[in-house]
mmCIF file of C-alpha atoms in Angstrom:
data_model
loop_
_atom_site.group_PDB
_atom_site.id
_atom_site.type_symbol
_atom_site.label_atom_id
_atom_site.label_comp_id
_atom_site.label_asym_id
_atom_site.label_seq_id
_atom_site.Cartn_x
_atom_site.Cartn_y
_atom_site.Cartn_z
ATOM 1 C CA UNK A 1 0.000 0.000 0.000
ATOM 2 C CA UNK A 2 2.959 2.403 0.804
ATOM 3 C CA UNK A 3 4.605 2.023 -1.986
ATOM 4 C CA UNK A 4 1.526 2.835 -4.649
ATOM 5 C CA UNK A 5 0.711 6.018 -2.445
ATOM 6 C CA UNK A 6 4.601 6.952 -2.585
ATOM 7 C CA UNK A 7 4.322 8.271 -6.593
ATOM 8 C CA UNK A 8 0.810 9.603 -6.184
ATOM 9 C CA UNK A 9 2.187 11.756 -3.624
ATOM 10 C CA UNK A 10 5.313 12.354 -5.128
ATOM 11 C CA UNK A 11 2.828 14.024 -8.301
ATOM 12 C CA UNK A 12 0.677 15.718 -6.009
ATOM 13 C CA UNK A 13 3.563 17.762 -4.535
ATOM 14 C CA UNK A 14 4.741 18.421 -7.928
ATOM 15 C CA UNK A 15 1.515 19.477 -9.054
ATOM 16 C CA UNK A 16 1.238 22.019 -6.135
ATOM 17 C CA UNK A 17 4.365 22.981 -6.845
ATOM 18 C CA UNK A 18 4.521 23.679 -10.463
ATOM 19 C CA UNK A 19 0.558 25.797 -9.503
ATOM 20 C CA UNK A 20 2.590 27.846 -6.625
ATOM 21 C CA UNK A 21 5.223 29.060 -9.425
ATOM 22 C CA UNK A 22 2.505 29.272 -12.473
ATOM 23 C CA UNK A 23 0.483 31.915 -10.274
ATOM 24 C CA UNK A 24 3.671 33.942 -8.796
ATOM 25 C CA UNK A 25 4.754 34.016 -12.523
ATOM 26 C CA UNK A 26 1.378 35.046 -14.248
ATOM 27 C CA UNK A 27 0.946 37.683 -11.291
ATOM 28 C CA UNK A 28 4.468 39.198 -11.536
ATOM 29 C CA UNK A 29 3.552 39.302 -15.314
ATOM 30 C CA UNK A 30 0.043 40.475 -14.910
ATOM 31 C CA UNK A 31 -0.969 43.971 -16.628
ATOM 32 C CA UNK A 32 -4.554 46.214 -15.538
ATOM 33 C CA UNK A 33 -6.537 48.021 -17.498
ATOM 34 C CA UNK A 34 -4.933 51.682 -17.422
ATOM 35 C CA UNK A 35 -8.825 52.617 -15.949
ATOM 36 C CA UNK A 36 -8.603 50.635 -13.452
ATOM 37 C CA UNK A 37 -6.216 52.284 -11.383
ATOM 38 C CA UNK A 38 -7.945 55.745 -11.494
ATOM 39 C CA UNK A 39 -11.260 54.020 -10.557
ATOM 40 C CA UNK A 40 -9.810 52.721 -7.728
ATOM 41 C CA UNK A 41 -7.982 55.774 -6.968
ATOM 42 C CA UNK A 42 -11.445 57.975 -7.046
ATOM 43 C CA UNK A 43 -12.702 55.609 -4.808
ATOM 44 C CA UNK A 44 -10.502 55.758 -2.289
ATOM 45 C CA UNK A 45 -10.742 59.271 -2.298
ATOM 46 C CA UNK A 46 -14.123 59.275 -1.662
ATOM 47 C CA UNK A 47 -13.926 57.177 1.022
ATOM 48 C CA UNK A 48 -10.647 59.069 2.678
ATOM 49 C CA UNK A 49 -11.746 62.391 1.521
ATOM 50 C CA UNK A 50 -14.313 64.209 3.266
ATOM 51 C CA UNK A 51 -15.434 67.142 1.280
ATOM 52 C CA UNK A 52 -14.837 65.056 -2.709
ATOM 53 C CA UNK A 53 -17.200 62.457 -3.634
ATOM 54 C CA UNK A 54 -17.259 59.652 -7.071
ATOM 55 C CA UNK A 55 -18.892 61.943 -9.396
ATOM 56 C CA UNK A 56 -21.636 58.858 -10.818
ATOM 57 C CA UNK A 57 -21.900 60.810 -14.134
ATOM 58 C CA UNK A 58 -18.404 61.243 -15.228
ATOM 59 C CA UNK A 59 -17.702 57.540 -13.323
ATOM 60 C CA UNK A 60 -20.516 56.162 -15.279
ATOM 61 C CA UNK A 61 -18.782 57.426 -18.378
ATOM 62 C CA UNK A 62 -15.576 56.629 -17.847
ATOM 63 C CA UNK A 63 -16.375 52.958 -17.026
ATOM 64 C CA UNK A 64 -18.759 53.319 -20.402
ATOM 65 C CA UNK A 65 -15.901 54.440 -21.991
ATOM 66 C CA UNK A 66 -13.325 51.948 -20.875
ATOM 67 C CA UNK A 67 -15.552 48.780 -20.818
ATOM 68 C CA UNK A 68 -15.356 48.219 -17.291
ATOM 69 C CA UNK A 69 -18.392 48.125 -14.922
ATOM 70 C CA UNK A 70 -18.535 49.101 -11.014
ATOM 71 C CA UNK A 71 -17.931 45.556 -10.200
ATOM 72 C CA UNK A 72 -14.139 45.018 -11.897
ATOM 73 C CA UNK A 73 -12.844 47.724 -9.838
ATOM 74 C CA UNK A 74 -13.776 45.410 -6.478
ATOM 75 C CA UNK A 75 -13.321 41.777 -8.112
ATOM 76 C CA UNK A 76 -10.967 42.220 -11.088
ATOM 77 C CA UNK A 77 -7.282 40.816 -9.637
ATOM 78 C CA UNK A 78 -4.678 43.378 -9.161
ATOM 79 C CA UNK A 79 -1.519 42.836 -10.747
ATOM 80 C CA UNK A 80 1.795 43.407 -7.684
ATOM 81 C CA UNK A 81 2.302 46.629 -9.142
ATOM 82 C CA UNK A 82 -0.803 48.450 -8.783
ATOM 83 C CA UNK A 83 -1.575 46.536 -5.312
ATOM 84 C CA UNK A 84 2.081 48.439 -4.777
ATOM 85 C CA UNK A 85 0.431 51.715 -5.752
ATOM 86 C CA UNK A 86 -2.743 51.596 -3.878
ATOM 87 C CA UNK A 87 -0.847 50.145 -0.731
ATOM 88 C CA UNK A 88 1.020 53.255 -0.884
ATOM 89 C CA UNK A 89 -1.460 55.413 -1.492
ATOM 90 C CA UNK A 90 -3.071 54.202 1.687
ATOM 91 C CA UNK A 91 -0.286 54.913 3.598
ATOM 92 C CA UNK A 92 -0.599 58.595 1.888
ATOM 93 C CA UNK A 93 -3.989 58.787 3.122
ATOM 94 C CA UNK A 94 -3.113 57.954 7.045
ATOM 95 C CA UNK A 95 0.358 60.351 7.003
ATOM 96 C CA UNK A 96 -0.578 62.988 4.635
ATOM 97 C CA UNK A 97 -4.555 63.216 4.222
ATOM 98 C CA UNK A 98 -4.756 66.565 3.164
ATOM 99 C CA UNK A 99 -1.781 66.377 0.844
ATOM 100 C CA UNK A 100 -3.311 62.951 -0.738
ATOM 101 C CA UNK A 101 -7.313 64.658 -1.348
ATOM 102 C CA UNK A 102 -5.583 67.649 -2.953
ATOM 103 C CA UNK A 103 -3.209 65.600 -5.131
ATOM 104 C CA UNK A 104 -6.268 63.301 -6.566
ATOM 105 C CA UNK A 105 -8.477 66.199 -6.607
ATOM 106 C CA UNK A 106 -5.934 67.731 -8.857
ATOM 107 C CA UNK A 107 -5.956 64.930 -10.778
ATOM 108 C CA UNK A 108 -9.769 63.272 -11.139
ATOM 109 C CA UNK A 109 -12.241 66.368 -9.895
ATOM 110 C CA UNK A 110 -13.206 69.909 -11.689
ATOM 111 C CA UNK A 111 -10.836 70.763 -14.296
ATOM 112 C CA UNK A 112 -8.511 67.827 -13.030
ATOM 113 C CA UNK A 113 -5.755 66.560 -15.272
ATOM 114 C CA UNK A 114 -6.900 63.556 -16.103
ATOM 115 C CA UNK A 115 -10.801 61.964 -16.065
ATOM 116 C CA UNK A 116 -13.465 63.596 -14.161
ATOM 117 C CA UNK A 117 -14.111 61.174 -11.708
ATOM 118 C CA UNK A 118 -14.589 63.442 -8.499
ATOM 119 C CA UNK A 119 -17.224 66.166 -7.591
ATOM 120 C CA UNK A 120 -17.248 68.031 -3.984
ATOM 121 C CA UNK A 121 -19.493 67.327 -1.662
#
């Protein structure tokens, strides 16, 4: 009996193996949507922010526009890099809140630089 368990073992470890390295490989590899990050990003603001707010119009567009719906930005997998990002951007948030709102209001609300994703509240 021990020895016909020995090579089914022996596979299953392999097996787990080779599954551990396929996934640390496809996720250093991984690449987002561009939109994705600045959804996320608007998000966070809103929820770190106090006076800015998602602006559902220009959010609804911009997900429109890039084929993404509100759902992807919560269950889409994020590749290291942007988890990176947004890990440090949290940090941003708790050390430098005020800094952080004005920096992505800059960027996603009123005339920002890049989409209109934020509105004041």
């Amino acid at each position: 009996m021990e020895r016909t368990l020995a090579p089914l073992l022996l596979c299953l470890g392999g097996w787990a193996a080779f599954g551990s390295w396929a996934e640390a490989h496809r996720a250093a590899l991984q690449s987002d949507p561009p939109a994705l990050r600045a959804g996320i990003e608007a998000d966070m603001a809103s929820r770190h922010c106090p006076d800015l707010r998602v602006d559902t119009e220009g959010f609804r567009a911009f997900s429109h526009a890039n084929h993404l719906n509100h759902a992807d930005f919560f269950t889409l997998k994020r590749s290291v890099g942007l988890q990176r990002v947004l890990d440090a951007e949290t940090r941003a948030f708790r050390d430098r809140p005020s800094e952080t709102c004005a920096q992505l209001w800059d960027r996603y609300g009123g005339d920002g630089a890049e989409e209109h994703l934020l509105a004041r509240r």
